[in-house]
PDB file of C-alpha atoms (C1' of nucleotides) in Angstrom:
ATOM      1  CA  UNK A  28     -21.547 -29.179  -0.478  1.00 54.00           C
ATOM      2  CA  UNK A  29     -21.470 -29.726  -4.182  1.00 60.00           C
ATOM      3  CA  UNK A  30     -24.374 -30.377  -6.481  1.00 61.00           C
ATOM      4  CA  UNK A  31     -23.544 -31.764  -9.887  1.00 57.00           C
ATOM      5  CA  UNK A  32     -26.382 -32.459 -12.281  1.00 48.00           C
ATOM      6  CA  UNK A  33     -28.775 -34.480 -10.132  1.00 53.00           C
ATOM      7  CA  UNK A  34     -26.279 -36.028  -7.801  1.00 71.00           C
ATOM      8  CA  UNK A  35     -25.715 -34.375  -4.509  1.00 86.00           C
ATOM      9  CA  UNK A  36     -22.355 -34.627  -2.867  1.00 91.00           C
ATOM     10  CA  UNK A  37     -21.549 -33.280   0.537  1.00 90.00           C
ATOM     11  CA  UNK A  38     -18.681 -33.359   2.929  1.00 91.00           C
ATOM     12  CA  UNK A  39     -17.404 -31.789   6.077  1.00 90.00           C
ATOM     13  CA  UNK A  40     -14.425 -29.541   5.654  1.00 91.00           C
ATOM     14  CA  UNK A  41     -11.734 -30.859   7.959  1.00 91.00           C
ATOM     15  CA  UNK A  42      -8.685 -28.990   6.779  1.00 92.00           C
ATOM     16  CA  UNK A  43      -8.136 -25.472   5.505  1.00 92.00           C
ATOM     17  CA  UNK A  44      -5.386 -22.970   5.034  1.00 93.00           C
ATOM     18  CA  UNK A  45      -5.714 -19.234   5.303  1.00 94.00           C
ATOM     19  CA  UNK A  46      -4.265 -17.030   2.646  1.00 94.00           C
ATOM     20  CA  UNK A  47      -4.305 -13.295   2.918  1.00 92.00           C
ATOM     21  CA  UNK A  48      -3.691 -10.644   0.375  1.00 89.00           C
ATOM     22  CA  UNK A  49      -0.851  -8.470  -0.646  1.00 87.00           C
ATOM     23  CA  UNK A  50       0.894  -8.841   2.715  1.00 90.00           C
ATOM     24  CA  UNK A  51       1.135 -12.621   2.411  1.00 92.00           C
ATOM     25  CA  UNK A  52       4.030 -13.761   0.226  1.00 91.00           C
ATOM     26  CA  UNK A  53       2.501 -17.207  -0.236  1.00 92.00           C
ATOM     27  CA  UNK A  54      -0.775 -15.831  -1.514  1.00 93.00           C
ATOM     28  CA  UNK A  55      -1.612 -15.516  -5.168  1.00 93.00           C
ATOM     29  CA  UNK A  56      -2.789 -12.024  -4.354  1.00 93.00           C
ATOM     30  CA  UNK A  57       0.701 -11.036  -3.255  1.00 91.00           C
ATOM     31  CA  UNK A  58       1.884  -8.368  -5.611  1.00 84.00           C
ATOM     32  CA  UNK A  59      -1.509  -7.121  -6.628  1.00 86.00           C
ATOM     33  CA  UNK A  60      -4.469  -8.164  -8.664  1.00 86.00           C
ATOM     34  CA  UNK A  61      -3.986 -10.176 -11.849  1.00 88.00           C
ATOM     35  CA  UNK A  62      -6.264 -11.966 -14.216  1.00 79.00           C
ATOM     36  CA  UNK A  63      -5.982 -15.226 -12.299  1.00 83.00           C
ATOM     37  CA  UNK A  64      -6.549 -14.006  -8.765  1.00 89.00           C
ATOM     38  CA  UNK A  65      -9.133 -11.341  -9.411  1.00 92.00           C
ATOM     39  CA  UNK A  66     -11.929 -13.123  -7.572  1.00 93.00           C
ATOM     40  CA  UNK A  67      -9.833 -12.960  -4.414  1.00 93.00           C
ATOM     41  CA  UNK A  68     -10.342  -9.230  -4.558  1.00 93.00           C
ATOM     42  CA  UNK A  69     -14.052  -9.577  -5.144  1.00 92.00           C
ATOM     43  CA  UNK A  70     -16.941 -10.313  -2.835  1.00 92.00           C
ATOM     44  CA  UNK A  71     -16.588 -12.651   0.090  1.00 92.00           C
ATOM     45  CA  UNK A  72     -18.084 -16.133  -0.033  1.00 92.00           C
ATOM     46  CA  UNK A  73     -17.149 -16.777  -3.611  1.00 95.00           C
ATOM     47  CA  UNK A  74     -15.234 -19.724  -4.990  1.00 95.00           C
ATOM     48  CA  UNK A  75     -11.730 -19.098  -6.191  1.00 96.00           C
ATOM     49  CA  UNK A  76     -10.749 -22.113  -8.254  1.00 95.00           C
ATOM     50  CA  UNK A  77      -7.309 -22.162  -9.745  1.00 93.00           C
ATOM     51  CA  UNK A  78      -5.227 -24.558 -11.751  1.00 93.00           C
ATOM     52  CA  UNK A  79      -1.813 -25.578 -10.526  1.00 92.00           C
ATOM     53  CA  UNK A  80       1.070 -27.936 -11.147  1.00 89.00           C
ATOM     54  CA  UNK A  81      -0.055 -28.586 -14.655  1.00 88.00           C
ATOM     55  CA  UNK A  82      -2.900 -30.901 -13.752  1.00 90.00           C
ATOM     56  CA  UNK A  83      -4.630 -30.025 -10.517  1.00 93.00           C
ATOM     57  CA  UNK A  84      -7.439 -27.761  -9.396  1.00 94.00           C
ATOM     58  CA  UNK A  85      -7.690 -26.197  -5.961  1.00 94.00           C
ATOM     59  CA  UNK A  86     -10.744 -24.705  -4.305  1.00 95.00           C
ATOM     60  CA  UNK A  87     -10.706 -21.587  -2.166  1.00 95.00           C
ATOM     61  CA  UNK A  88     -13.396 -19.501  -0.557  1.00 94.00           C
ATOM     62  CA  UNK A  89     -12.906 -15.774  -0.540  1.00 94.00           C
ATOM     63  CA  UNK A  90     -13.208 -14.124   2.840  1.00 93.00           C
ATOM     64  CA  UNK A  91     -12.756 -10.411   2.437  1.00 93.00           C
ATOM     65  CA  UNK A  92     -14.862  -7.604   1.069  1.00 92.00           C
ATOM     66  CA  UNK A  93     -14.523  -6.124  -2.370  1.00 92.00           C
ATOM     67  CA  UNK A  94     -11.141  -4.546  -2.879  1.00 88.00           C
ATOM     68  CA  UNK A  95      -9.435  -6.592  -0.216  1.00 92.00           C
ATOM     69  CA  UNK A  96      -7.837  -9.946  -0.975  1.00 93.00           C
ATOM     70  CA  UNK A  97      -8.168 -12.992   1.199  1.00 93.00           C
ATOM     71  CA  UNK A  98      -9.196 -16.605   0.826  1.00 94.00           C
ATOM     72  CA  UNK A  99      -9.287 -19.940   2.540  1.00 94.00           C
ATOM     73  CA  UNK A 100      -7.925 -22.961   0.732  1.00 94.00           C
ATOM     74  CA  UNK A 101     -10.007 -26.077   1.254  1.00 94.00           C
ATOM     75  CA  UNK A 102      -7.417 -28.803   1.683  1.00 93.00           C
ATOM     76  CA  UNK A 103      -9.447 -31.798   2.833  1.00 93.00           C
ATOM     77  CA  UNK A 104     -13.046 -32.935   3.204  1.00 93.00           C
ATOM     78  CA  UNK A 105     -14.680 -35.812   4.994  1.00 92.00           C
ATOM     79  CA  UNK A 106     -17.187 -37.400   2.589  1.00 93.00           C
ATOM     80  CA  UNK A 107     -20.784 -37.515   3.777  1.00 90.00           C
ATOM     81  CA  UNK A 108     -23.101 -37.785   0.780  1.00 91.00           C
ATOM     82  CA  UNK A 109     -22.649 -38.802  -2.815  1.00 92.00           C
ATOM     83  CA  UNK A 110     -19.780 -41.065  -1.978  1.00 93.00           C
ATOM     84  CA  UNK A 111     -20.473 -43.223  -5.014  1.00 92.00           C
ATOM     85  CA  UNK A 112     -20.172 -40.136  -7.170  1.00 92.00           C
ATOM     86  CA  UNK A 113     -16.852 -39.249  -5.599  1.00 93.00           C
ATOM     87  CA  UNK A 114     -15.493 -42.761  -5.924  1.00 92.00           C
ATOM     88  CA  UNK A 115     -16.488 -42.815  -9.549  1.00 91.00           C
ATOM     89  CA  UNK A 116     -14.674 -39.561 -10.187  1.00 92.00           C
ATOM     90  CA  UNK A 117     -11.603 -40.707  -8.337  1.00 91.00           C
ATOM     91  CA  UNK A 118     -11.776 -44.304  -9.534  1.00 89.00           C
ATOM     92  CA  UNK A 119     -11.359 -45.518  -6.008  1.00 88.00           C
ATOM     93  CA  UNK A 120     -13.183 -47.986  -3.806  1.00 86.00           C
ATOM     94  CA  UNK A 121     -11.973 -47.003  -0.380  1.00 88.00           C
ATOM     95  CA  UNK A 122     -13.258 -44.046   1.550  1.00 89.00           C
ATOM     96  CA  UNK A 123      -9.958 -43.036   3.090  1.00 89.00           C
ATOM     97  CA  UNK A 124      -7.852 -41.172   0.616  1.00 90.00           C
ATOM     98  CA  UNK A 125     -10.800 -40.065  -1.455  1.00 93.00           C
ATOM     99  CA  UNK A 126     -10.675 -36.396  -0.570  1.00 93.00           C
ATOM    100  CA  UNK A 127      -7.641 -35.876   1.652  1.00 92.00           C
ATOM    101  CA  UNK A 128      -5.899 -33.328  -0.507  1.00 92.00           C
ATOM    102  CA  UNK A 129      -6.765 -30.087  -2.279  1.00 94.00           C
ATOM    103  CA  UNK A 130      -6.596 -31.578  -5.759  1.00 94.00           C
ATOM    104  CA  UNK A 131      -8.207 -34.830  -4.698  1.00 94.00           C
ATOM    105  CA  UNK A 132     -11.340 -33.210  -3.377  1.00 94.00           C
ATOM    106  CA  UNK A 133     -11.832 -31.073  -6.460  1.00 94.00           C
ATOM    107  CA  UNK A 134     -11.552 -34.178  -8.588  1.00 93.00           C
ATOM    108  CA  UNK A 135     -13.944 -36.084  -6.360  1.00 93.00           C
ATOM    109  CA  UNK A 136     -16.509 -33.281  -6.460  1.00 93.00           C
ATOM    110  CA  UNK A 137     -16.018 -32.491 -10.146  1.00 93.00           C
ATOM    111  CA  UNK A 138     -14.854 -28.961  -9.480  1.00 93.00           C
ATOM    112  CA  UNK A 139     -12.911 -27.162 -12.161  1.00 91.00           C
ATOM    113  CA  UNK A 140     -12.323 -23.724 -13.591  1.00 91.00           C
ATOM    114  CA  UNK A 141     -15.942 -23.364 -14.606  1.00 91.00           C
ATOM    115  CA  UNK A 142     -16.831 -22.797 -10.982  1.00 93.00           C
ATOM    116  CA  UNK A 143     -14.305 -20.040 -10.532  1.00 94.00           C
ATOM    117  CA  UNK A 144     -16.080 -16.999  -9.140  1.00 93.00           C
ATOM    118  CA  UNK A 145     -19.168 -18.983  -8.154  1.00 93.00           C
ATOM    119  CA  UNK A 146     -21.139 -17.417  -5.328  1.00 94.00           C
ATOM    120  CA  UNK A 147     -21.050 -20.105  -2.668  1.00 91.00           C
ATOM    121  CA  UNK A 148     -23.846 -18.492  -0.697  1.00 88.00           C
ATOM    122  CA  UNK A 149     -26.516 -18.442  -3.387  1.00 90.00           C
ATOM    123  CA  UNK A 150     -25.267 -20.853  -6.035  1.00 87.00           C
ATOM    124  CA  UNK A 151     -27.286 -24.025  -6.569  1.00 89.00           C
ATOM    125  CA  UNK A 152     -24.216 -25.861  -7.854  1.00 90.00           C
ATOM    126  CA  UNK A 153     -21.611 -25.261  -5.202  1.00 90.00           C
ATOM    127  CA  UNK A 154     -22.324 -23.855  -1.794  1.00 87.00           C
ATOM    128  CA  UNK A 155     -21.481 -23.925   1.876  1.00 88.00           C
ATOM    129  CA  UNK A 156     -23.630 -25.061   4.738  1.00 83.00           C
ATOM    130  CA  UNK A 157     -23.264 -24.796   8.442  1.00 73.00           C
ATOM    131  CA  UNK A 158     -22.307 -28.239   9.634  1.00 62.00           C
ATOM    132  CA  UNK A 159     -21.337 -29.821  12.872  1.00 58.00           C
ATOM    133  CA  UNK A 160     -18.434 -28.407  14.776  1.00 56.00           C
ATOM    134  CA  UNK A 161     -15.142 -30.151  14.522  1.00 56.00           C
ATOM    135  CA  UNK A 162     -13.658 -32.076  17.373  1.00 58.00           C
ATOM    136  CA  UNK A 163     -10.299 -30.514  17.923  1.00 72.00           C
ATOM    137  CA  UNK A 164      -8.664 -27.886  15.788  1.00 82.00           C
ATOM    138  CA  UNK A 165      -4.926 -27.926  15.464  1.00 84.00           C
ATOM    139  CA  UNK A 166      -2.729 -25.583  13.507  1.00 84.00           C
ATOM    140  CA  UNK A 167       0.557 -25.888  11.735  1.00 87.00           C
ATOM    141  CA  UNK A 168       2.599 -24.341   9.037  1.00 85.00           C
ATOM    142  CA  UNK A 169       1.048 -24.309   5.611  1.00 86.00           C
ATOM    143  CA  UNK A 170       1.855 -27.038   3.141  1.00 89.00           C
ATOM    144  CA  UNK A 171       3.391 -26.965  -0.274  1.00 88.00           C
ATOM    145  CA  UNK A 172       4.597 -23.415  -0.281  1.00 89.00           C
ATOM    146  CA  UNK A 173       8.042 -21.884  -0.335  1.00 83.00           C
ATOM    147  CA  UNK A 174       7.325 -18.430   1.025  1.00 84.00           C
ATOM    148  CA  UNK A 175       5.447 -17.312   4.086  1.00 84.00           C
ATOM    149  CA  UNK A 176       6.150 -20.598   5.855  1.00 84.00           C
ATOM    150  CA  UNK A 177       6.546 -18.837   9.183  1.00 85.00           C
ATOM    151  CA  UNK A 178       2.812 -18.239   9.498  1.00 89.00           C
ATOM    152  CA  UNK A 179       0.948 -21.151  11.043  1.00 89.00           C
ATOM    153  CA  UNK A 180      -2.237 -20.654   9.113  1.00 89.00           C
ATOM    154  CA  UNK A 181      -3.160 -24.229   8.401  1.00 91.00           C
ATOM    155  CA  UNK A 182      -6.044 -25.442  10.513  1.00 91.00           C
ATOM    156  CA  UNK A 183      -7.328 -28.979  10.623  1.00 89.00           C
ATOM    157  CA  UNK A 184      -9.425 -31.357  12.628  1.00 87.00           C
ATOM    158  CA  UNK A 185      -6.909 -33.321  14.653  1.00 83.00           C
ATOM    159  CA  UNK A 186      -9.382 -36.140  15.206  1.00 83.00           C
ATOM    160  CA  UNK A 187     -10.207 -36.738  11.570  1.00 87.00           C
ATOM    161  CA  UNK A 188      -8.714 -39.414   9.361  1.00 87.00           C
ATOM    162  CA  UNK A 189      -9.363 -37.276   6.333  1.00 90.00           C
ATOM    163  CA  UNK A 190      -6.692 -34.633   6.679  1.00 89.00           C
ATOM    164  CA  UNK A 191      -3.954 -34.623   4.096  1.00 84.00           C
ATOM    165  CA  UNK A 192      -1.085 -34.838   6.542  1.00 71.00           C
ATOM    166  CA  UNK A 193      -1.195 -35.873  10.132  1.00 58.00           C
ATOM    167  CA  UNK A 194       2.015 -34.329  11.292  1.00 50.00           C
ATOM    168  CA  UNK A 195       2.856 -30.660  11.179  1.00 45.00           C
ATOM    169  CA  UNK A 196       4.733 -29.930   8.023  1.00 38.00           C
ATOM    170  CA  UNK A 197       8.255 -29.048   8.935  1.00 39.00           C
ATOM    171  CA  UNK A 198      10.138 -28.324   5.805  1.00 35.00           C
ATOM    172  CA  UNK A 199      13.789 -29.211   5.987  1.00 34.00           C
ATOM    173  CA  UNK A 200      16.066 -26.293   5.416  1.00 33.00           C
ATOM    174  CA  UNK A 201      19.454 -26.810   3.839  1.00 33.00           C
ATOM    175  CA  UNK A 202      22.410 -26.282   6.177  1.00 32.00           C
TER     176      UNK A 202
ATOM    177  C1'  DT B  20       6.833 -48.794   4.526  1.00 88.77           C
ATOM    178  C1'  DG B  21       9.145 -44.889   3.056  1.00 88.77           C
ATOM    179  C1'  DT B  22      11.370 -41.786  -0.014  1.00 88.77           C
ATOM    180  C1'  DG B  23      12.146 -39.935  -4.709  1.00 88.77           C
ATOM    181  C1'  DT B  24      10.847 -38.095  -8.950  1.00 88.77           C
ATOM    182  C1'  DG B  25       8.003 -37.529 -13.244  1.00 88.77           C
ATOM    183  C1'  DA B  26       3.811 -35.602 -15.116  1.00 88.77           C
ATOM    184  C1'  DT B  27       2.018 -31.350 -17.494  1.00 88.77           C
ATOM    185  C1'  DT B  28      -0.707 -26.563 -18.090  1.00 88.77           C
ATOM    186  C1'  DC B  29      -0.981 -21.858 -17.000  1.00 88.77           C
ATOM    187  C1'  DA B  30       0.264 -17.182 -15.639  1.00 88.77           C
ATOM    188  C1'  DC B  31       3.665 -14.099 -14.801  1.00 88.77           C
ATOM    189  C1'  DT B  32       8.677 -12.190 -15.583  1.00 88.77           C
TER     190       DT B  32
ATOM    191  C1'  DG C  27      11.436 -19.459 -19.959  1.00 88.77           C
ATOM    192  C1'  DT C  28      10.311 -20.872 -15.413  1.00 88.77           C
ATOM    193  C1'  DG C  29       8.189 -22.167 -11.305  1.00 88.77           C
ATOM    194  C1'  DA C  30       3.820 -23.325  -9.081  1.00 88.77           C
ATOM    195  C1'  DA C  31      -1.139 -23.532  -2.527  1.00 88.77           C
ATOM    196  C1'  DT C  32       0.065 -31.462  -6.001  1.00 88.77           C
ATOM    197  C1'  DC C  33      -0.492 -36.415  -6.694  1.00 88.77           C
ATOM    198  C1'  DA C  34       0.671 -41.102  -7.897  1.00 88.77           C
ATOM    199  C1'  DC C  35       3.690 -44.416  -9.148  1.00 88.77           C
ATOM    200  C1'  DA C  36       8.279 -46.697  -9.074  1.00 88.77           C
ATOM    201  C1'  DC C  37      11.933 -48.503  -6.655  1.00 88.77           C
ATOM    202  C1'  DA C  38      14.747 -49.481  -2.660  1.00 88.77           C
ATOM    203  C1'  DG C  39      15.126 -51.625   1.827  1.00 88.77           C
TER     204       DG C  39
END
DNA sequence: TGTGTGATTCACT
DNA sequence: GTGAATCACACAG
């Protein structure tokens, strides 16, 4: 759930990926705390928003207590409220494809670095709510990473049309 | 319809 | 200097 100015936008999270701390080579926290990933080491339930690939934002929710790194990357959302707002941000007219990717949903919900470190439990601007349970959870390897691929820590709603990739991501290895 | 590649900023080495 | 938890468009078939 995202509140921006007076417009309320909400969606059901249908796809996430788990990232751990210093024992996870794909995690930003791997190798210790830095300026960028410091909120991953902070309190749980906070937003870790980071900039990647030169032009995209990604939203995470921290999961571990202070001093321990861990976060969940929100990869896809099924739009529920404020769909006009999202379409305006994304310059799209169709519902499918609006928020089916980590950078797409941040753009649709107007999330950027200003919300980094936001407390998603008490914040009026960006917060989580208990929603309905998902239909069927499937897991696969994580997407878009080059290390730590062996852990199947991507979880998504197999019955939703709003996940970023339907098929498990099997990355081709060179012979 | 499917694959390939360019875009583009930041943090870390 | 380089690579990164990505997306959208161009081109081929």
